[in-house]
Amino acid sequence: MACILKDFPKKFLNSIGKNLYQNVDLRQYSNFQIGGMANFLFEASSIKQLVEAVRLAKKHSCPFYIIGGGYNILFDDDGFRGLIIKNCAKGIKHTSEKSVEVDSGVTLKEFLKFCLERELSGMEFLAGIPGTIGGAVYGNAGAFGKDIGSFLEKATLLDDKGERITVSQSYFAFGYRYSILKRTQQAVLKSSFTLVKEGQEKIKEKIENNLEARRKKHPPLSLPCCGSYFKNPVLPSGKKVAAAVLLEQVGAKNLRVGGAAVYKGHANFIYNTGGATAKDVLQLASKLKERVKERFGVVLEKEVIFLPAISQ
Ligand SMILES: Cc1cc2nc3c(=O)[nH]c(=O)nc-3n(C[C@H](O)[C@H](O)[C@H](O)COP(=O)(O)OP(=O)(O)OC[C@H]3O[C@@H](n4cnc5c(N)ncnc54)[C@H](O)[C@@H]3O)c2cc1C
C-alpha cells in the first residue's frame, strides 16, 4: 500500500501545502467515540483541498474515506489503513432569489441559520439532525416525513476519475435513507437547494416546534451514539413500522454487550456507555436483529455505517 510508505505525508505537504495528521485516534471523529488508529487524517478546509486530497490518494493508490461530522459512522477497532479525509469546506452562497449553493462540509445547523437569515423556508425539518450537507445527501437524511433529497436541485460530485461532474436531482435515485452515492461512493462537493420565501418568525417557529418534538423522543446530542441504528422496516403486510416499536417488544432496552447498550428512552439507539468497542456495538446489533427476525420475521437493515479497517 503506497500511502503507508514514509514519504506519503511529504508528498502530500508538497502538493497541498498543508500537513496530514499521522497515527490518529479515530474516537474523536465519530460521535460513537469508538475506533482505532488511522494511518493518516486530513482536514480539508476547502473544496479545492478536498479534491486535491482525493486525487493525491488515488494517484498513490492510498485507500481513503471521506467523513463529515461522524454522526452516522462506526469506525473499526482496528482503525483505518489509509487516509481519512474530514470535510470542513464551509462555503455557502445565495445564488438566486430562492436557491442556495452549499459546500458539502457546511453543517445542517449552519445551513439552517443561513436560510433563516435570508428568509428562506423548507429545510426546517433538518433542525436537530447533526452532521454535514455531504453526509445528509449521501444518506438522504430526513425527519417528519421529509428528506433533504426532495429539495436538492443539482450537485457537483467528484467522479471515479477524480473529475468534477454536475448532476441533477434524478441522478441520486433518492429513497428512504438512500442515494446512489451508497453504490458509487462519489464525493459530494457542492449542492444547490430550492427553497421558498417566508417570514423569519414563521421559520423560527417551525424550527422550534421540530426541536421540541425531537427533544421528547431523541437522546441529547451529548450521548455517544450515531442516531437510529436500524432503518424502519416494511412488514410482510406492506405496512411501514418504526424499528423502535419492534425492538421494544423484544426487550431491546435491557440489552447490552460490553460497553454498548440500548438507550432506555428509545429502543433504536445503541450508545457507548464508556469504553465500548466496535465489536460490542456490532454484536449487540446482531443480537437485536436476530430477536426481531425470530419474533416478527422482519430483517432489520442497519442505518449506521460501519467502516472496516481495510477497505474492500
Ligand atoms: C442524536 C442523533 C440524531 C439523529 N437523527 C437523525 C434524523 O432524524 N434523521 C437522519 O436522517 N439522521 C439522523 N441522525 C444521523 C446523522 O445525523 C445523519 O446520518 C447525518 O446526515 C450524518 O452526517 P455526517 O456529516 O455526520 O456524516 P458522517 O457520519 O461523517 O458520514 C456518513 C456517511 O456519509 C458519507 N459522506 C460524508 N460526507 C460526504 C461527502 N461530502 N460526499 C460523499 N459522501 C459523504 C461518509 O462517507 C459516510 O459513508 C442522527 C444522529 C444522531 C447522533
PDB file of C-alpha atoms in Angstrom, residues 26-311:
ATOM      1  CA  LEU A  26     -10.447   7.874  15.328  1.00  0.00           C
ATOM      2  CA  ARG A  27     -12.516   8.009  18.510  1.00  0.00           C
ATOM      3  CA  GLN A  28     -12.603  11.799  18.317  1.00  0.00           C
ATOM      4  CA  TYR A  29     -14.018  11.705  14.770  1.00  0.00           C
ATOM      5  CA  SER A  30     -17.143   9.618  15.379  1.00  0.00           C
ATOM      6  CA  ASN A  31     -19.960  10.516  17.740  1.00  0.00           C
ATOM      7  CA  PHE A  32     -19.826   6.906  19.000  1.00  0.00           C
ATOM      8  CA  GLN A  33     -16.351   7.753  20.364  1.00  0.00           C
ATOM      9  CA  ILE A  34     -15.207   4.344  19.152  1.00  0.00           C
ATOM     10  CA  GLY A  35     -12.405   3.360  16.775  1.00  0.00           C
ATOM     11  CA  GLY A  36      -8.743   2.505  16.462  1.00  0.00           C
ATOM     12  CA  MET A  37      -5.977   4.433  14.742  1.00  0.00           C
ATOM     13  CA  ALA A  38      -5.904   5.726  11.173  1.00  0.00           C
ATOM     14  CA  ASN A  39      -2.547   5.997   9.387  1.00  0.00           C
ATOM     15  CA  PHE A  40      -3.415   9.482   8.153  1.00  0.00           C
ATOM     16  CA  LEU A  41      -6.099  12.091   8.587  1.00  0.00           C
ATOM     17  CA  PHE A  42      -6.519  15.312   6.656  1.00  0.00           C
ATOM     18  CA  GLU A  43      -8.881  18.161   7.474  1.00  0.00           C
ATOM     19  CA  ALA A  44      -9.873  19.727   4.143  1.00  0.00           C
ATOM     20  CA  SER A  45     -10.853  23.326   4.760  1.00  0.00           C
ATOM     21  CA  SER A  46     -11.989  23.997   1.195  1.00  0.00           C
ATOM     22  CA  ILE A  47     -13.466  22.069  -1.719  1.00  0.00           C
ATOM     23  CA  LYS A  48     -10.190  22.607  -3.566  1.00  0.00           C
ATOM     24  CA  GLN A  49      -8.273  20.852  -0.766  1.00  0.00           C
ATOM     25  CA  LEU A  50     -10.845  18.048  -0.652  1.00  0.00           C
ATOM     26  CA  VAL A  51     -10.479  17.436  -4.397  1.00  0.00           C
ATOM     27  CA  GLU A  52      -6.680  17.576  -4.232  1.00  0.00           C
ATOM     28  CA  ALA A  53      -6.568  15.153  -1.307  1.00  0.00           C
ATOM     29  CA  VAL A  54      -8.755  12.627  -3.151  1.00  0.00           C
ATOM     30  CA  ARG A  55      -6.713  12.959  -6.346  1.00  0.00           C
ATOM     31  CA  LEU A  56      -3.444  12.502  -4.462  1.00  0.00           C
ATOM     32  CA  ALA A  57      -4.710   9.461  -2.587  1.00  0.00           C
ATOM     33  CA  LYS A  58      -5.839   7.919  -5.893  1.00  0.00           C
ATOM     34  CA  LYS A  59      -2.527   8.742  -7.550  1.00  0.00           C
ATOM     35  CA  HIS A  60      -0.597   6.941  -4.810  1.00  0.00           C
ATOM     36  CA  SER A  61      -3.120   4.061  -4.525  1.00  0.00           C
ATOM     37  CA  CYS A  62      -3.837   5.098  -0.960  1.00  0.00           C
ATOM     38  CA  PRO A  63      -7.206   3.874   0.366  1.00  0.00           C
ATOM     39  CA  PHE A  64      -9.194   6.903   1.508  1.00  0.00           C
ATOM     40  CA  TYR A  65     -12.566   7.656   3.055  1.00  0.00           C
ATOM     41  CA  ILE A  66     -14.425  10.967   3.347  1.00  0.00           C
ATOM     42  CA  ILE A  67     -16.269  11.847   6.532  1.00  0.00           C
ATOM     43  CA  GLY A  68     -18.341  14.831   7.582  1.00  0.00           C
ATOM     44  CA  GLY A  69     -19.416  15.202  11.209  1.00  0.00           C
ATOM     45  CA  GLY A  70     -19.056  11.494  12.048  1.00  0.00           C
ATOM     46  CA  TYR A  71     -22.654  11.297  13.309  1.00  0.00           C
ATOM     47  CA  ASN A  72     -23.542   8.201  11.318  1.00  0.00           C
ATOM     48  CA  ILE A  73     -20.318   6.227  11.241  1.00  0.00           C
ATOM     49  CA  LEU A  74     -18.856   3.424  13.321  1.00  0.00           C
ATOM     50  CA  PHE A  75     -15.102   3.033  12.960  1.00  0.00           C
ATOM     51  CA  ASP A  76     -13.387  -0.337  13.303  1.00  0.00           C
ATOM     52  CA  ASP A  77     -11.472  -1.213  16.479  1.00  0.00           C
ATOM     53  CA  ASP A  78      -8.502  -1.701  14.145  1.00  0.00           C
ATOM     54  CA  GLY A  79      -8.859   1.854  12.844  1.00  0.00           C
ATOM     55  CA  PHE A  80      -8.356   2.556   9.144  1.00  0.00           C
ATOM     56  CA  ARG A  81      -5.427   1.565   6.934  1.00  0.00           C
ATOM     57  CA  GLY A  82      -5.163   4.656   4.781  1.00  0.00           C
ATOM     58  CA  LEU A  83      -6.306   8.260   4.748  1.00  0.00           C
ATOM     59  CA  ILE A  84      -9.424   9.676   6.388  1.00  0.00           C
ATOM     60  CA  ILE A  85     -10.441  12.996   4.816  1.00  0.00           C
ATOM     61  CA  LYS A  86     -12.549  15.121   7.136  1.00  0.00           C
ATOM     62  CA  ASN A  87     -14.588  17.601   5.127  1.00  0.00           C
ATOM     63  CA  CYS A  88     -14.549  21.077   6.678  1.00  0.00           C
ATOM     64  CA  ALA A  89     -15.318  23.075   3.481  1.00  0.00           C
ATOM     65  CA  LYS A  90     -17.678  25.828   4.581  1.00  0.00           C
ATOM     66  CA  GLY A  91     -18.686  27.942   1.562  1.00  0.00           C
ATOM     67  CA  ILE A  92     -22.319  28.932   1.196  1.00  0.00           C
ATOM     68  CA  LYS A  93     -23.919  31.262  -1.403  1.00  0.00           C
ATOM     69  CA  HIS A  94     -27.367  32.692  -2.064  1.00  0.00           C
ATOM     70  CA  THR A  95     -27.268  32.152  -5.844  1.00  0.00           C
ATOM     71  CA  SER A  96     -30.719  33.379  -6.873  1.00  0.00           C
ATOM     72  CA  GLU A  97     -33.860  34.553  -5.079  1.00  0.00           C
ATOM     73  CA  LYS A  98     -34.792  31.033  -3.914  1.00  0.00           C
ATOM     74  CA  SER A  99     -31.612  28.997  -4.438  1.00  0.00           C
ATOM     75  CA  VAL A 100     -28.683  28.345  -2.156  1.00  0.00           C
ATOM     76  CA  GLU A 101     -25.409  26.626  -3.112  1.00  0.00           C
ATOM     77  CA  VAL A 102     -23.672  24.928  -0.201  1.00  0.00           C
ATOM     78  CA  ASP A 103     -20.258  23.295   0.211  1.00  0.00           C
ATOM     79  CA  SER A 104     -20.620  19.739   1.466  1.00  0.00           C
ATOM     80  CA  GLY A 105     -18.753  20.441   4.716  1.00  0.00           C
ATOM     81  CA  VAL A 106     -21.319  23.001   5.911  1.00  0.00           C
ATOM     82  CA  THR A 107     -23.278  21.643   8.871  1.00  0.00           C
ATOM     83  CA  LEU A 108     -27.061  21.333   8.697  1.00  0.00           C
ATOM     84  CA  LYS A 109     -27.233  23.790  11.594  1.00  0.00           C
ATOM     85  CA  GLU A 110     -25.131  26.384   9.711  1.00  0.00           C
ATOM     86  CA  PHE A 111     -27.245  25.856   6.583  1.00  0.00           C
ATOM     87  CA  LEU A 112     -30.483  26.391   8.536  1.00  0.00           C
ATOM     88  CA  LYS A 113     -29.115  29.566  10.131  1.00  0.00           C
ATOM     89  CA  PHE A 114     -28.148  30.913   6.692  1.00  0.00           C
ATOM     90  CA  CYS A 115     -31.651  30.150   5.343  1.00  0.00           C
ATOM     91  CA  LEU A 116     -33.325  31.761   8.356  1.00  0.00           C
ATOM     92  CA  GLU A 117     -31.301  34.970   7.968  1.00  0.00           C
ATOM     93  CA  ARG A 118     -32.366  35.210   4.289  1.00  0.00           C
ATOM     94  CA  GLU A 119     -35.994  34.283   4.983  1.00  0.00           C
ATOM     95  CA  LEU A 120     -35.795  31.034   3.013  1.00  0.00           C
ATOM     96  CA  SER A 121     -38.003  28.219   4.190  1.00  0.00           C
ATOM     97  CA  GLY A 122     -38.252  24.474   3.503  1.00  0.00           C
ATOM     98  CA  MET A 123     -35.398  22.916   5.431  1.00  0.00           C
ATOM     99  CA  GLU A 124     -36.760  23.344   8.972  1.00  0.00           C
ATOM    100  CA  PHE A 125     -37.283  19.564   9.259  1.00  0.00           C
ATOM    101  CA  LEU A 126     -33.482  19.265   9.437  1.00  0.00           C
ATOM    102  CA  ALA A 127     -33.353  21.142  12.755  1.00  0.00           C
ATOM    103  CA  GLY A 128     -31.629  18.999  15.352  1.00  0.00           C
ATOM    104  CA  ILE A 129     -30.123  16.500  12.873  1.00  0.00           C
ATOM    105  CA  PRO A 130     -26.354  16.639  13.390  1.00  0.00           C
ATOM    106  CA  GLY A 131     -23.802  16.420  10.579  1.00  0.00           C
ATOM    107  CA  THR A 132     -22.862  17.984   7.270  1.00  0.00           C
ATOM    108  CA  ILE A 133     -24.614  18.543   3.954  1.00  0.00           C
ATOM    109  CA  GLY A 134     -22.368  15.864   2.362  1.00  0.00           C
ATOM    110  CA  GLY A 135     -23.343  13.215   4.915  1.00  0.00           C
ATOM    111  CA  ALA A 136     -27.008  14.214   4.673  1.00  0.00           C
ATOM    112  CA  VAL A 137     -27.100  13.995   0.851  1.00  0.00           C
ATOM    113  CA  TYR A 138     -25.215  10.671   0.918  1.00  0.00           C
ATOM    114  CA  GLY A 139     -27.808   9.092   3.228  1.00  0.00           C
ATOM    115  CA  ASN A 140     -30.795  11.291   2.224  1.00  0.00           C
ATOM    116  CA  ALA A 141     -31.227  12.450   5.822  1.00  0.00           C
ATOM    117  CA  GLY A 142     -34.663  13.413   6.939  1.00  0.00           C
ATOM    118  CA  ALA A 143     -37.322  13.637   9.619  1.00  0.00           C
ATOM    119  CA  PHE A 144     -41.048  14.308   9.974  1.00  0.00           C
ATOM    120  CA  GLY A 145     -41.759  12.661   6.602  1.00  0.00           C
ATOM    121  CA  LYS A 146     -39.380  14.937   4.670  1.00  0.00           C
ATOM    122  CA  ASP A 147     -35.895  14.365   3.324  1.00  0.00           C
ATOM    123  CA  ILE A 148     -33.076  16.518   2.014  1.00  0.00           C
ATOM    124  CA  GLY A 149     -33.094  14.919  -1.446  1.00  0.00           C
ATOM    125  CA  SER A 150     -36.529  16.386  -2.235  1.00  0.00           C
ATOM    126  CA  PHE A 151     -35.085  19.898  -2.022  1.00  0.00           C
ATOM    127  CA  LEU A 152     -31.874  19.245  -3.942  1.00  0.00           C
ATOM    128  CA  GLU A 153     -31.815  20.823  -7.379  1.00  0.00           C
ATOM    129  CA  LYS A 154     -28.308  19.865  -8.574  1.00  0.00           C
ATOM    130  CA  ALA A 155     -24.924  18.955  -7.164  1.00  0.00           C
ATOM    131  CA  THR A 156     -21.260  18.841  -8.081  1.00  0.00           C
ATOM    132  CA  LEU A 157     -19.671  15.458  -7.451  1.00  0.00           C
ATOM    133  CA  LEU A 158     -16.174  14.080  -7.830  1.00  0.00           C
ATOM    134  CA  ASP A 159     -16.321  11.072 -10.142  1.00  0.00           C
ATOM    135  CA  ASP A 160     -14.205   7.905 -10.132  1.00  0.00           C
ATOM    136  CA  LYS A 161     -11.511   9.551 -12.245  1.00  0.00           C
ATOM    137  CA  GLY A 162     -11.236  12.490  -9.867  1.00  0.00           C
ATOM    138  CA  GLU A 163     -13.126  14.823 -12.256  1.00  0.00           C
ATOM    139  CA  ARG A 164     -15.893  17.222 -11.211  1.00  0.00           C
ATOM    140  CA  ILE A 165     -19.331  16.459 -12.675  1.00  0.00           C
ATOM    141  CA  THR A 166     -22.625  18.304 -12.257  1.00  0.00           C
ATOM    142  CA  VAL A 167     -25.715  16.165 -11.800  1.00  0.00           C
ATOM    143  CA  SER A 168     -29.386  16.915 -11.197  1.00  0.00           C
ATOM    144  CA  GLN A 169     -31.695  15.505  -8.540  1.00  0.00           C
ATOM    145  CA  SER A 170     -32.810  12.453 -10.575  1.00  0.00           C
ATOM    146  CA  TYR A 171     -29.218  11.163 -10.707  1.00  0.00           C
ATOM    147  CA  PHE A 172     -29.304  10.415  -6.971  1.00  0.00           C
ATOM    148  CA  ALA A 173     -32.297   7.994  -7.105  1.00  0.00           C
ATOM    149  CA  PHE A 174     -33.153   9.216  -3.618  1.00  0.00           C
ATOM    150  CA  GLY A 175     -35.137   6.844  -1.425  1.00  0.00           C
ATOM    151  CA  TYR A 176     -35.618   6.268   2.268  1.00  0.00           C
ATOM    152  CA  ARG A 177     -32.131   6.915   3.706  1.00  0.00           C
ATOM    153  CA  TYR A 178     -30.761   6.071   0.282  1.00  0.00           C
ATOM    154  CA  SER A 179     -28.920   7.787  -2.532  1.00  0.00           C
ATOM    155  CA  ILE A 180     -26.970   6.308  -5.460  1.00  0.00           C
ATOM    156  CA  LEU A 181     -23.794   7.510  -3.695  1.00  0.00           C
ATOM    157  CA  LYS A 182     -24.103   4.481  -1.409  1.00  0.00           C
ATOM    158  CA  ARG A 183     -23.231   2.443  -4.513  1.00  0.00           C
ATOM    159  CA  THR A 184     -20.894   4.775  -6.401  1.00  0.00           C
ATOM    160  CA  GLN A 185     -19.026   6.248  -3.405  1.00  0.00           C
ATOM    161  CA  GLN A 186     -18.603   9.533  -5.333  1.00  0.00           C
ATOM    162  CA  ALA A 187     -17.909  12.556  -3.158  1.00  0.00           C
ATOM    163  CA  VAL A 188     -20.386  15.414  -2.880  1.00  0.00           C
ATOM    164  CA  LEU A 189     -18.583  18.728  -3.366  1.00  0.00           C
ATOM    165  CA  LYS A 190     -21.433  21.242  -3.600  1.00  0.00           C
ATOM    166  CA  SER A 191     -25.230  21.050  -3.561  1.00  0.00           C
ATOM    167  CA  SER A 192     -27.884  23.543  -4.644  1.00  0.00           C
ATOM    168  CA  PHE A 193     -31.267  23.660  -2.975  1.00  0.00           C
ATOM    169  CA  THR A 194     -34.508  25.350  -3.976  1.00  0.00           C
ATOM    170  CA  LEU A 195     -36.452  26.949  -1.141  1.00  0.00           C
ATOM    171  CA  VAL A 196     -39.440  29.230  -0.689  1.00  0.00           C
ATOM    172  CA  LYS A 197     -39.649  32.758   0.703  1.00  0.00           C
ATOM    173  CA  GLU A 198     -41.167  33.049   4.177  1.00  0.00           C
ATOM    174  CA  GLY A 199     -41.013  35.414   7.154  1.00  0.00           C
ATOM    175  CA  GLN A 200     -38.331  34.804   9.789  1.00  0.00           C
ATOM    176  CA  GLU A 201     -40.819  34.439  12.637  1.00  0.00           C
ATOM    177  CA  LYS A 202     -42.683  31.657  10.832  1.00  0.00           C
ATOM    178  CA  ILE A 203     -39.425  29.818  10.043  1.00  0.00           C
ATOM    179  CA  LYS A 204     -38.208  30.191  13.623  1.00  0.00           C
ATOM    180  CA  GLU A 205     -41.476  28.797  14.945  1.00  0.00           C
ATOM    181  CA  LYS A 206     -41.218  25.701  12.708  1.00  0.00           C
ATOM    182  CA  ILE A 207     -37.618  25.120  13.820  1.00  0.00           C
ATOM    183  CA  GLU A 208     -38.577  25.452  17.485  1.00  0.00           C
ATOM    184  CA  ASN A 209     -41.527  23.065  17.103  1.00  0.00           C
ATOM    185  CA  ASN A 210     -39.343  20.471  15.414  1.00  0.00           C
ATOM    186  CA  LEU A 211     -36.605  20.784  18.036  1.00  0.00           C
ATOM    187  CA  GLU A 212     -39.191  20.398  20.780  1.00  0.00           C
ATOM    188  CA  ALA A 213     -40.676  17.278  19.128  1.00  0.00           C
ATOM    189  CA  ARG A 214     -37.176  15.792  18.855  1.00  0.00           C
ATOM    190  CA  ARG A 215     -36.303  16.589  22.476  1.00  0.00           C
ATOM    191  CA  LYS A 216     -39.262  14.438  23.546  1.00  0.00           C
ATOM    192  CA  LYS A 217     -38.195  11.266  21.727  1.00  0.00           C
ATOM    193  CA  HIS A 218     -34.490  11.545  20.884  1.00  0.00           C
ATOM    194  CA  PRO A 219     -31.487  11.355  23.202  1.00  0.00           C
ATOM    195  CA  PRO A 220     -29.440  14.521  23.698  1.00  0.00           C
ATOM    196  CA  LEU A 221     -26.625  15.117  21.194  1.00  0.00           C
ATOM    197  CA  SER A 222     -24.132  14.590  24.001  1.00  0.00           C
ATOM    198  CA  LEU A 223     -24.976  10.843  24.067  1.00  0.00           C
ATOM    199  CA  PRO A 224     -22.181   8.934  22.276  1.00  0.00           C
ATOM    200  CA  CYS A 225     -24.297   7.332  19.556  1.00  0.00           C
ATOM    201  CA  CYS A 226     -24.919   7.673  15.820  1.00  0.00           C
ATOM    202  CA  GLY A 227     -28.683   8.137  15.677  1.00  0.00           C
ATOM    203  CA  SER A 228     -31.141   5.377  14.812  1.00  0.00           C
ATOM    204  CA  TYR A 229     -29.160   2.188  14.383  1.00  0.00           C
ATOM    205  CA  PHE A 230     -31.657   0.457  12.079  1.00  0.00           C
ATOM    206  CA  LYS A 231     -33.886   1.728   9.280  1.00  0.00           C
ATOM    207  CA  ASN A 232     -37.627   1.493   9.770  1.00  0.00           C
ATOM    208  CA  PRO A 233     -38.703  -1.736   8.069  1.00  0.00           C
ATOM    209  CA  VAL A 234     -41.697  -2.628   5.930  1.00  0.00           C
ATOM    210  CA  LEU A 235     -43.738  -5.510   7.395  1.00  0.00           C
ATOM    211  CA  PRO A 236     -44.767  -8.508   5.243  1.00  0.00           C
ATOM    212  CA  SER A 237     -48.238  -6.858   5.166  1.00  0.00           C
ATOM    213  CA  GLY A 238     -46.663  -3.881   3.357  1.00  0.00           C
ATOM    214  CA  LYS A 239     -47.067  -1.567   6.351  1.00  0.00           C
ATOM    215  CA  LYS A 240     -44.066   0.552   7.381  1.00  0.00           C
ATOM    216  CA  VAL A 241     -43.302   0.367  11.081  1.00  0.00           C
ATOM    217  CA  ALA A 242     -40.823   2.089  13.390  1.00  0.00           C
ATOM    218  CA  ALA A 243     -37.909  -0.260  14.120  1.00  0.00           C
ATOM    219  CA  ALA A 244     -38.035   1.027  17.717  1.00  0.00           C
ATOM    220  CA  VAL A 245     -41.552  -0.432  18.176  1.00  0.00           C
ATOM    221  CA  LEU A 246     -40.363  -3.928  17.199  1.00  0.00           C
ATOM    222  CA  LEU A 247     -37.139  -3.590  19.182  1.00  0.00           C
ATOM    223  CA  GLU A 248     -39.001  -2.525  22.296  1.00  0.00           C
ATOM    224  CA  GLN A 249     -41.171  -5.655  22.100  1.00  0.00           C
ATOM    225  CA  VAL A 250     -38.142  -7.965  22.016  1.00  0.00           C
ATOM    226  CA  GLY A 251     -36.733  -6.441  25.192  1.00  0.00           C
ATOM    227  CA  ALA A 252     -34.030  -4.360  23.485  1.00  0.00           C
ATOM    228  CA  LYS A 253     -33.908  -1.747  26.221  1.00  0.00           C
ATOM    229  CA  ASN A 254     -32.480  -4.269  28.684  1.00  0.00           C
ATOM    230  CA  LEU A 255     -29.751  -5.483  26.374  1.00  0.00           C
ATOM    231  CA  ARG A 256     -26.089  -4.645  26.361  1.00  0.00           C
ATOM    232  CA  VAL A 257     -22.819  -6.168  25.154  1.00  0.00           C
ATOM    233  CA  GLY A 258     -19.635  -4.966  26.854  1.00  0.00           C
ATOM    234  CA  GLY A 259     -19.756  -1.173  26.846  1.00  0.00           C
ATOM    235  CA  ALA A 260     -22.543  -0.915  24.247  1.00  0.00           C
ATOM    236  CA  ALA A 261     -26.149  -0.633  25.400  1.00  0.00           C
ATOM    237  CA  VAL A 262     -29.585   0.253  24.074  1.00  0.00           C
ATOM    238  CA  TYR A 263     -30.785   3.695  25.163  1.00  0.00           C
ATOM    239  CA  LYS A 264     -33.634   3.413  27.666  1.00  0.00           C
ATOM    240  CA  GLY A 265     -35.558   6.269  26.089  1.00  0.00           C
ATOM    241  CA  HIS A 266     -35.576   4.870  22.523  1.00  0.00           C
ATOM    242  CA  ALA A 267     -35.019   1.226  21.584  1.00  0.00           C
ATOM    243  CA  ASN A 268     -33.412   2.045  18.205  1.00  0.00           C
ATOM    244  CA  PHE A 269     -30.436   3.914  19.664  1.00  0.00           C
ATOM    245  CA  ILE A 270     -27.287   1.954  20.551  1.00  0.00           C
ATOM    246  CA  TYR A 271     -24.812   4.012  22.560  1.00  0.00           C
ATOM    247  CA  ASN A 272     -21.386   3.803  24.093  1.00  0.00           C
ATOM    248  CA  THR A 273     -21.708   3.673  27.884  1.00  0.00           C
ATOM    249  CA  GLY A 274     -17.927   4.222  28.124  1.00  0.00           C
ATOM    250  CA  GLY A 275     -15.166   2.047  26.712  1.00  0.00           C
ATOM    251  CA  ALA A 276     -17.388   0.265  24.170  1.00  0.00           C
ATOM    252  CA  THR A 277     -15.678  -1.314  21.191  1.00  0.00           C
ATOM    253  CA  ALA A 278     -16.985  -1.557  17.636  1.00  0.00           C
ATOM    254  CA  LYS A 279     -17.189  -5.301  18.243  1.00  0.00           C
ATOM    255  CA  ASP A 280     -19.540  -4.683  21.206  1.00  0.00           C
ATOM    256  CA  VAL A 281     -21.798  -2.494  19.040  1.00  0.00           C
ATOM    257  CA  LEU A 282     -21.852  -4.967  16.147  1.00  0.00           C
ATOM    258  CA  GLN A 283     -22.573  -7.910  18.456  1.00  0.00           C
ATOM    259  CA  LEU A 284     -25.371  -6.042  20.199  1.00  0.00           C
ATOM    260  CA  ALA A 285     -26.860  -5.021  16.828  1.00  0.00           C
ATOM    261  CA  SER A 286     -26.724  -8.572  15.566  1.00  0.00           C
ATOM    262  CA  LYS A 287     -28.450  -9.836  18.739  1.00  0.00           C
ATOM    263  CA  LEU A 288     -31.212  -7.258  18.249  1.00  0.00           C
ATOM    264  CA  LYS A 289     -31.572  -8.189  14.603  1.00  0.00           C
ATOM    265  CA  GLU A 290     -31.846 -11.892  15.449  1.00  0.00           C
ATOM    266  CA  ARG A 291     -34.527 -11.290  18.046  1.00  0.00           C
ATOM    267  CA  VAL A 292     -36.629  -9.169  15.677  1.00  0.00           C
ATOM    268  CA  LYS A 293     -36.261 -11.741  12.892  1.00  0.00           C
ATOM    269  CA  GLU A 294     -37.262 -14.591  15.197  1.00  0.00           C
ATOM    270  CA  ARG A 295     -40.293 -12.817  16.639  1.00  0.00           C
ATOM    271  CA  PHE A 296     -41.615 -10.868  13.629  1.00  0.00           C
ATOM    272  CA  GLY A 297     -39.936 -12.451  10.588  1.00  0.00           C
ATOM    273  CA  VAL A 298     -38.565  -9.000   9.716  1.00  0.00           C
ATOM    274  CA  VAL A 299     -34.929  -8.485   8.718  1.00  0.00           C
ATOM    275  CA  LEU A 300     -33.729  -5.140  10.024  1.00  0.00           C
ATOM    276  CA  GLU A 301     -31.294  -3.208   7.856  1.00  0.00           C
ATOM    277  CA  LYS A 302     -28.720  -1.006   9.502  1.00  0.00           C
ATOM    278  CA  GLU A 303     -28.688   2.753   9.002  1.00  0.00           C
ATOM    279  CA  VAL A 304     -25.359   3.364  10.769  1.00  0.00           C
ATOM    280  CA  ILE A 305     -22.356   2.805   8.501  1.00  0.00           C
ATOM    281  CA  PHE A 306     -19.523   0.537   9.640  1.00  0.00           C
ATOM    282  CA  LEU A 307     -16.135   1.329   8.091  1.00  0.00           C
ATOM    283  CA  PRO A 308     -13.804  -1.692   8.114  1.00  0.00           C
ATOM    284  CA  ALA A 309     -10.100  -1.044   8.749  1.00  0.00           C
ATOM    285  CA  ILE A 310      -9.152  -2.419   5.365  1.00  0.00           C
ATOM    286  CA  SER A 311     -11.243  -1.032   2.533  1.00  0.00           C
TER     287      SER A 311
END
